[in-house]
Short mmCIF file of C-alpha atoms in Angstrom, two decimals:
data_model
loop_
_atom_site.label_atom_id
_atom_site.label_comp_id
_atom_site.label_asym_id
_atom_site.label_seq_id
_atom_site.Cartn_x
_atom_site.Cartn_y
_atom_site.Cartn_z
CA UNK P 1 -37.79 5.05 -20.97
CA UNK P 2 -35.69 3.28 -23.60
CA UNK P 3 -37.16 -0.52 -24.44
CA UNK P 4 -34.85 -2.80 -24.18
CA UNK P 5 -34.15 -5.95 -26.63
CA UNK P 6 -34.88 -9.49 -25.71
CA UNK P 7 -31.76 -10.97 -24.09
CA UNK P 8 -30.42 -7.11 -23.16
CA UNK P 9 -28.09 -6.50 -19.68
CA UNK P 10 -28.22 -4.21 -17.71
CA UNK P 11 -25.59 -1.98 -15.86
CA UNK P 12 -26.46 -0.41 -13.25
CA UNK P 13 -24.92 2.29 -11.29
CA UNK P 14 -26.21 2.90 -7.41
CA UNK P 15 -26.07 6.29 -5.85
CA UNK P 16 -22.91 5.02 -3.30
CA UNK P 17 -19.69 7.19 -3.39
CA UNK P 18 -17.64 3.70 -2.62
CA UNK P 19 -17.61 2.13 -6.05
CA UNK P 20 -20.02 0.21 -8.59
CA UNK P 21 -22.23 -2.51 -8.84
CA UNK P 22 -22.12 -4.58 -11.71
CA UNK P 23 -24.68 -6.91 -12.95
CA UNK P 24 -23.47 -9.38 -16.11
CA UNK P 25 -25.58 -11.58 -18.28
CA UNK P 26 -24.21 -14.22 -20.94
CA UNK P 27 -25.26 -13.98 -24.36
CA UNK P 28 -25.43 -11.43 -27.37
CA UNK P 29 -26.92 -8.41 -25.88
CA UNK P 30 -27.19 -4.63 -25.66
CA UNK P 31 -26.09 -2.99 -22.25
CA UNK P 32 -27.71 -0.20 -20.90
CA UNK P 33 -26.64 2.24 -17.46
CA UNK P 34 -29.49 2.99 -15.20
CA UNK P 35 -29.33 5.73 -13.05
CA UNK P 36 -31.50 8.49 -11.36
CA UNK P 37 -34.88 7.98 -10.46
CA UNK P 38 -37.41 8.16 -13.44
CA UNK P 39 -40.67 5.82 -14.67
CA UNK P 40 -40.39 2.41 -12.68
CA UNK P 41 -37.79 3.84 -10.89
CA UNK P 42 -34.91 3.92 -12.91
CA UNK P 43 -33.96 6.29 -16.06
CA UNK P 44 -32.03 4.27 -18.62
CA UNK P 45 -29.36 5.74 -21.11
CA UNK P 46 -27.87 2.67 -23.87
CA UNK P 47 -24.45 2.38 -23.76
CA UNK P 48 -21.45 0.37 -25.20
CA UNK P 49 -21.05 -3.40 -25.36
CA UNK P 50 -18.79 -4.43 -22.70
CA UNK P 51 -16.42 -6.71 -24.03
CA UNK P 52 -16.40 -10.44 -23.54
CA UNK P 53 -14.31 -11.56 -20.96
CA UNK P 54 -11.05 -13.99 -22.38
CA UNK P 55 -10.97 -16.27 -19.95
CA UNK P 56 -14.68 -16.19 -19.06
CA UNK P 57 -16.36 -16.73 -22.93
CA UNK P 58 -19.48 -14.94 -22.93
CA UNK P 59 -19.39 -12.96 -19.96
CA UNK P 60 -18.72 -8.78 -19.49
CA UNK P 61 -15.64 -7.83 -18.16
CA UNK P 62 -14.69 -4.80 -16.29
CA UNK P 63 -11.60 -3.53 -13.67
CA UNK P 64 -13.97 -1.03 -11.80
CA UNK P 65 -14.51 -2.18 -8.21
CA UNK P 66 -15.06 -0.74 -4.77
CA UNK P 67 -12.12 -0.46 -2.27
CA UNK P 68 -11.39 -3.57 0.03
CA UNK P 69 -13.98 -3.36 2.81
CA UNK P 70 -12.90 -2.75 6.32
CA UNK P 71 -11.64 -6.10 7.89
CA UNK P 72 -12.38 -7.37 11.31
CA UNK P 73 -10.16 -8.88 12.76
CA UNK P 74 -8.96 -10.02 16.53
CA UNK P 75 -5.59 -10.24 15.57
CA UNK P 76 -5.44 -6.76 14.27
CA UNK P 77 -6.41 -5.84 18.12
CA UNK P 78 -3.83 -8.19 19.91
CA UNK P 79 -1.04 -7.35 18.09
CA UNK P 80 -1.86 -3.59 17.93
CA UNK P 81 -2.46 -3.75 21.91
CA UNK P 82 0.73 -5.76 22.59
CA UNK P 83 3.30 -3.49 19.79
CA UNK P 84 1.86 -0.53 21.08
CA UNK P 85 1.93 -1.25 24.79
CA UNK P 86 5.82 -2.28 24.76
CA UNK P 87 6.60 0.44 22.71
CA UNK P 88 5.67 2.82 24.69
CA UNK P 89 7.41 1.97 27.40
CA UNK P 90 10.07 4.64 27.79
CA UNK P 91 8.55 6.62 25.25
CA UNK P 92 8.64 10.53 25.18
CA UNK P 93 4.66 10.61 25.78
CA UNK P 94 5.41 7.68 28.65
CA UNK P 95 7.51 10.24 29.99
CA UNK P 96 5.62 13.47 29.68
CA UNK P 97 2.71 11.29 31.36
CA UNK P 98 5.08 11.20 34.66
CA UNK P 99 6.01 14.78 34.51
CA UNK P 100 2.17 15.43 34.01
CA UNK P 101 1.68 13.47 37.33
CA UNK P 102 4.53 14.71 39.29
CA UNK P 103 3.72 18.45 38.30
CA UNK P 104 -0.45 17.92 39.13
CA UNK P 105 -0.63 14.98 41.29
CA UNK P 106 -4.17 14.35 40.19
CA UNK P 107 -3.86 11.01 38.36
CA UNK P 108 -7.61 10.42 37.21
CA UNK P 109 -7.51 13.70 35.04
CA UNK P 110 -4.71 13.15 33.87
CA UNK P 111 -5.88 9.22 33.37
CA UNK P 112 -9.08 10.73 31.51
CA UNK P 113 -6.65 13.10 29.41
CA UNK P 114 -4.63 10.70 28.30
CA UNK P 115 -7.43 8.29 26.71
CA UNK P 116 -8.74 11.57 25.29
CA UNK P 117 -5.85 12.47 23.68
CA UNK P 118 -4.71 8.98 22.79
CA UNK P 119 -8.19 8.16 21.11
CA UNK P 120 -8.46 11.05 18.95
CA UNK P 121 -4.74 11.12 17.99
CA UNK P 122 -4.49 7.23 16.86
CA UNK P 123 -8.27 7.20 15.07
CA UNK P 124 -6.69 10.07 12.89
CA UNK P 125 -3.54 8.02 12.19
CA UNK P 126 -5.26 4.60 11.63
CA UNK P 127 -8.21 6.39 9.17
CA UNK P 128 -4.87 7.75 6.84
CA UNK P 129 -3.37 4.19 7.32
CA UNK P 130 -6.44 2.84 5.88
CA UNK P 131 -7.02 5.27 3.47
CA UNK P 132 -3.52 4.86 2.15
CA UNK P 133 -4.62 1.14 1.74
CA UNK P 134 -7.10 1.66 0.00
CA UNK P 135 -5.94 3.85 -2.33
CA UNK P 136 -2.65 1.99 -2.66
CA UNK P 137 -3.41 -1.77 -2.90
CA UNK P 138 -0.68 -2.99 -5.11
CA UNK P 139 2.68 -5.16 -4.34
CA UNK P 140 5.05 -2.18 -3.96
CA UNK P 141 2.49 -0.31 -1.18
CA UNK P 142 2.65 -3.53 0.78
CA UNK P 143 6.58 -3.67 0.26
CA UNK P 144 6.42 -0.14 1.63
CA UNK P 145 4.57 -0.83 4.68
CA UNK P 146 7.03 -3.53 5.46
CA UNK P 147 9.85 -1.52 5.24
CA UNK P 148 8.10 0.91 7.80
CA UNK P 149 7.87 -1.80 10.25
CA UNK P 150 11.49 -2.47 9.85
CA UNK P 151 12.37 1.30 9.80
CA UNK P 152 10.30 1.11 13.29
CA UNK P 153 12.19 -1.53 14.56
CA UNK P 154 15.71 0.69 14.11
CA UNK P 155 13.51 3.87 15.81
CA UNK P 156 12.95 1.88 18.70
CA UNK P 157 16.36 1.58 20.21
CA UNK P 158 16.95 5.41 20.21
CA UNK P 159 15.95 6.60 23.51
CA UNK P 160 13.63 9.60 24.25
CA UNK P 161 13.35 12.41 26.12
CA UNK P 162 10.07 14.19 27.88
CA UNK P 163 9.14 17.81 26.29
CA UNK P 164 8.95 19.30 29.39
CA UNK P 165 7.18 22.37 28.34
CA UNK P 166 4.15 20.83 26.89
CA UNK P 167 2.58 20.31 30.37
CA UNK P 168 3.54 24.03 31.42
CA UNK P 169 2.56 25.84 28.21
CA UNK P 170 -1.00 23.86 28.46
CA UNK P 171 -1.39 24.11 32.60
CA UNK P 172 -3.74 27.29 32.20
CA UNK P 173 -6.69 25.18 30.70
CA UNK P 174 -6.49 22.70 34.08
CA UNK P 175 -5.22 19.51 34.76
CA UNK P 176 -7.56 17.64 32.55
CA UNK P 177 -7.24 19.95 29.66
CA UNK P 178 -3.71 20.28 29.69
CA UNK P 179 -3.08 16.75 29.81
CA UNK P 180 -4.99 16.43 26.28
CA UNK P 181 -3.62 19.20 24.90
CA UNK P 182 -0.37 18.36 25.66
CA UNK P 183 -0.40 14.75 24.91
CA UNK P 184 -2.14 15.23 21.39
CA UNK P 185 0.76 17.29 20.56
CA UNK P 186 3.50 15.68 21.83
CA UNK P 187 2.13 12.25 20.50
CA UNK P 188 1.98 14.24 16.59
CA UNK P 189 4.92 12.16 14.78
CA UNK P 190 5.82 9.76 17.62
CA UNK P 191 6.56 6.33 16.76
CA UNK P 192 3.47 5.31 18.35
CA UNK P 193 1.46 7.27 16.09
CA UNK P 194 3.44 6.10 12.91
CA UNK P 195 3.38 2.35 14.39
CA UNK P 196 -0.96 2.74 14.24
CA UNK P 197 -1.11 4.36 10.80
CA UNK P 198 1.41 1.50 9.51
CA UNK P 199 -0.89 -1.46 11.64
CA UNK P 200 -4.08 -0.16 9.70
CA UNK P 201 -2.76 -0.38 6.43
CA UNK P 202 -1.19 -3.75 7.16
CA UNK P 203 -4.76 -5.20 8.64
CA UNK P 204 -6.79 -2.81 7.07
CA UNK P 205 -9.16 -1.91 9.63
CA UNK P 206 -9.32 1.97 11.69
CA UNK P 207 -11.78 0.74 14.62
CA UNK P 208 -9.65 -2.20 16.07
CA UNK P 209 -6.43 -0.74 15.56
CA UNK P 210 -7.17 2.46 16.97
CA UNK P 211 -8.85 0.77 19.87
CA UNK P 212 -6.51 -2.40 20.45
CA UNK P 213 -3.34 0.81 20.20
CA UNK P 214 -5.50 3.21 22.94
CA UNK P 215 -5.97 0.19 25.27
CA UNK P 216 -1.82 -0.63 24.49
CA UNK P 217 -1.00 3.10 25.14
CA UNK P 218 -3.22 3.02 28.34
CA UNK P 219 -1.52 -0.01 29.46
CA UNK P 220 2.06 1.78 29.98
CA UNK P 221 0.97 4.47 30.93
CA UNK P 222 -1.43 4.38 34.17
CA UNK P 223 0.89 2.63 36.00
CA UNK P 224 3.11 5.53 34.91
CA UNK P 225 0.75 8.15 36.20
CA UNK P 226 -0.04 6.44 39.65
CA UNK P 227 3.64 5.44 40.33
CA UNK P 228 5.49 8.71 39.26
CA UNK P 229 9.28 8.24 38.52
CA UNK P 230 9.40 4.79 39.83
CA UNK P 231 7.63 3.46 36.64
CA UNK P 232 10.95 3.53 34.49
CA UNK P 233 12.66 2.44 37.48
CA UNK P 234 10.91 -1.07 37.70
CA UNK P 235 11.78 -2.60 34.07
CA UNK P 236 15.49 -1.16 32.65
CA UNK P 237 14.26 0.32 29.48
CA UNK P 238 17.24 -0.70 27.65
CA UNK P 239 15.92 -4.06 26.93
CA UNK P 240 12.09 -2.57 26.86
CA UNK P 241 13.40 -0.91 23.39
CA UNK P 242 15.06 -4.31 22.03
CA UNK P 243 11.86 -6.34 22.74
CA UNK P 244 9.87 -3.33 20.78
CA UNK P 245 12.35 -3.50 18.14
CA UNK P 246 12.66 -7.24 17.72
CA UNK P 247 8.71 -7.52 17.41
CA UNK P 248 8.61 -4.19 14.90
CA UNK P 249 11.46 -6.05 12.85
CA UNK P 250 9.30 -9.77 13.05
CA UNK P 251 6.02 -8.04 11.88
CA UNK P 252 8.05 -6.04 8.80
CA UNK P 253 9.88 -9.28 7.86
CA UNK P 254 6.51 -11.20 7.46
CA UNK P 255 4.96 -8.46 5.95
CA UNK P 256 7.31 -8.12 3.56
CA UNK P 257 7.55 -11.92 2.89
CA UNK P 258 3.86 -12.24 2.32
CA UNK P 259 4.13 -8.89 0.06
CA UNK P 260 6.69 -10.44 -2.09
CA UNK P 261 4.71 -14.02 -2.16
CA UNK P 262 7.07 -16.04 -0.35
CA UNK P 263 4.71 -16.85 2.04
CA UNK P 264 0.86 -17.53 2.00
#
């Protein structure tokens, strides 16, 4: 193993896929990498000076860092639960959830299929949210997100309509099974699904969002399942869709206001 000089640093790089640890030390000195396992440990190979940092004389300076670590966050759980559970009132999955009970009339399957469906189709969307995050942390990815809450808001006021097939082309695998089947694919691209992708890479988190947007989704729609057709019946959906859009165009407008620095 390669000696190292009085007053040497030392960089060393960890066997974690996530980024690199740094270690800095002030002063005239010869860095070295350390990686691997070796004598003592650790296998040394010399490498470049790093160089002096301007605004922080004397000390190494480098741009390599891990991602942002997930965030927790209760507010990233309220807010998905409460966008989520307005929006989808009315919404074509809201819908195919009453068909589903009208057509089986066996509302804990279809309960159990729903929460299924709805967990594994919103942890996908809020892991690419995040990812997207991470991989995109700059002003104009932020700006971008923004805009998708605002594009939300304008997707909320056009009305839906249930797939009516989805529960018929999936009723050979049983109640419970069709109800996950058919709700997975019927929620692929719905606005619910883009709304928990967009949340995760605004709060940067995939286990409250997806969570806080499953309990939101399972909010609208058991009542749906045990009440049949009189769900949509109870609240006119017309102003359902401009409370969903007003809140989708409040969270873009701050979003886009903090992106842009006008607001702390």
């Amino acid at each position: 193993m390669n000696q190292l000089a009085p007053g040497a640093a030392s960089l060393y790089l960890p066997a974690f896929p996530w980024g690199v640890a740094i270690r800095e030390f002030s002063g005239a000195c010869v860095n070295t990498i350390a990686f691997g396992r070796g004598a003592g440990g650790r296998t040394t190979v010399p490498a470049r000076p790093m160089a002096a940092s301007p605004s922080r004389p004397g000390k190494a300076a480098t741009s390599l860092r891990p991602p942002r670590p997930e965030v927790f966050s209760l507010e990233a759980l309220f807010v998905s639960t409460l966008v989520v559970a307005i929006a989808e009132i009315g919404d074509k999955t809201q819908l195919l959830a009453i068909v589903l009970a009208c057509r089986f009339r066996k509302p804990l399957p279809i309960i159990a299929g729903i929460l299924v469906a709805t967990l594994a189709n919103h942890a996908l969307a809020a892991l690419a949210g995040y990812w997207l995050s991470s991989l995109l942390n700059g002003t104009w990815f932020k700006v971008a997100v923004a805009l998708g809450f605002l594009a939300m808001a304008a997707w909320a006021l056009i009305p839906d309509k249930a797939d009516d097939g989805a529960g018929e082309r999936s009723s050979r695998f049983g109640v419970f099974g069709a109800t996950v089947i058919s709700f997975f694919l019927v929620e692929m691209g719905d606005k619910t699904q883009v709304a928990t992708a967009a949340l995760a890479a605004r709060f940067h988190t995939v286990a409250l969002v997806a969570v806080g947007t499953t309990i939101g989704m399972m909010l609208a729609n058991v009542p749906a399942v045990l009440l049949g057709e009189k769900a949509v019946q109870i609240v006119p959906l017309r102003y359902v869709r401009w409370a969903t859009a007003a809140i989708f165009a409040v969270l873009g407008s701050l979003a886009l206001a903090k992106a842009l620095g006008w607001i702390g």
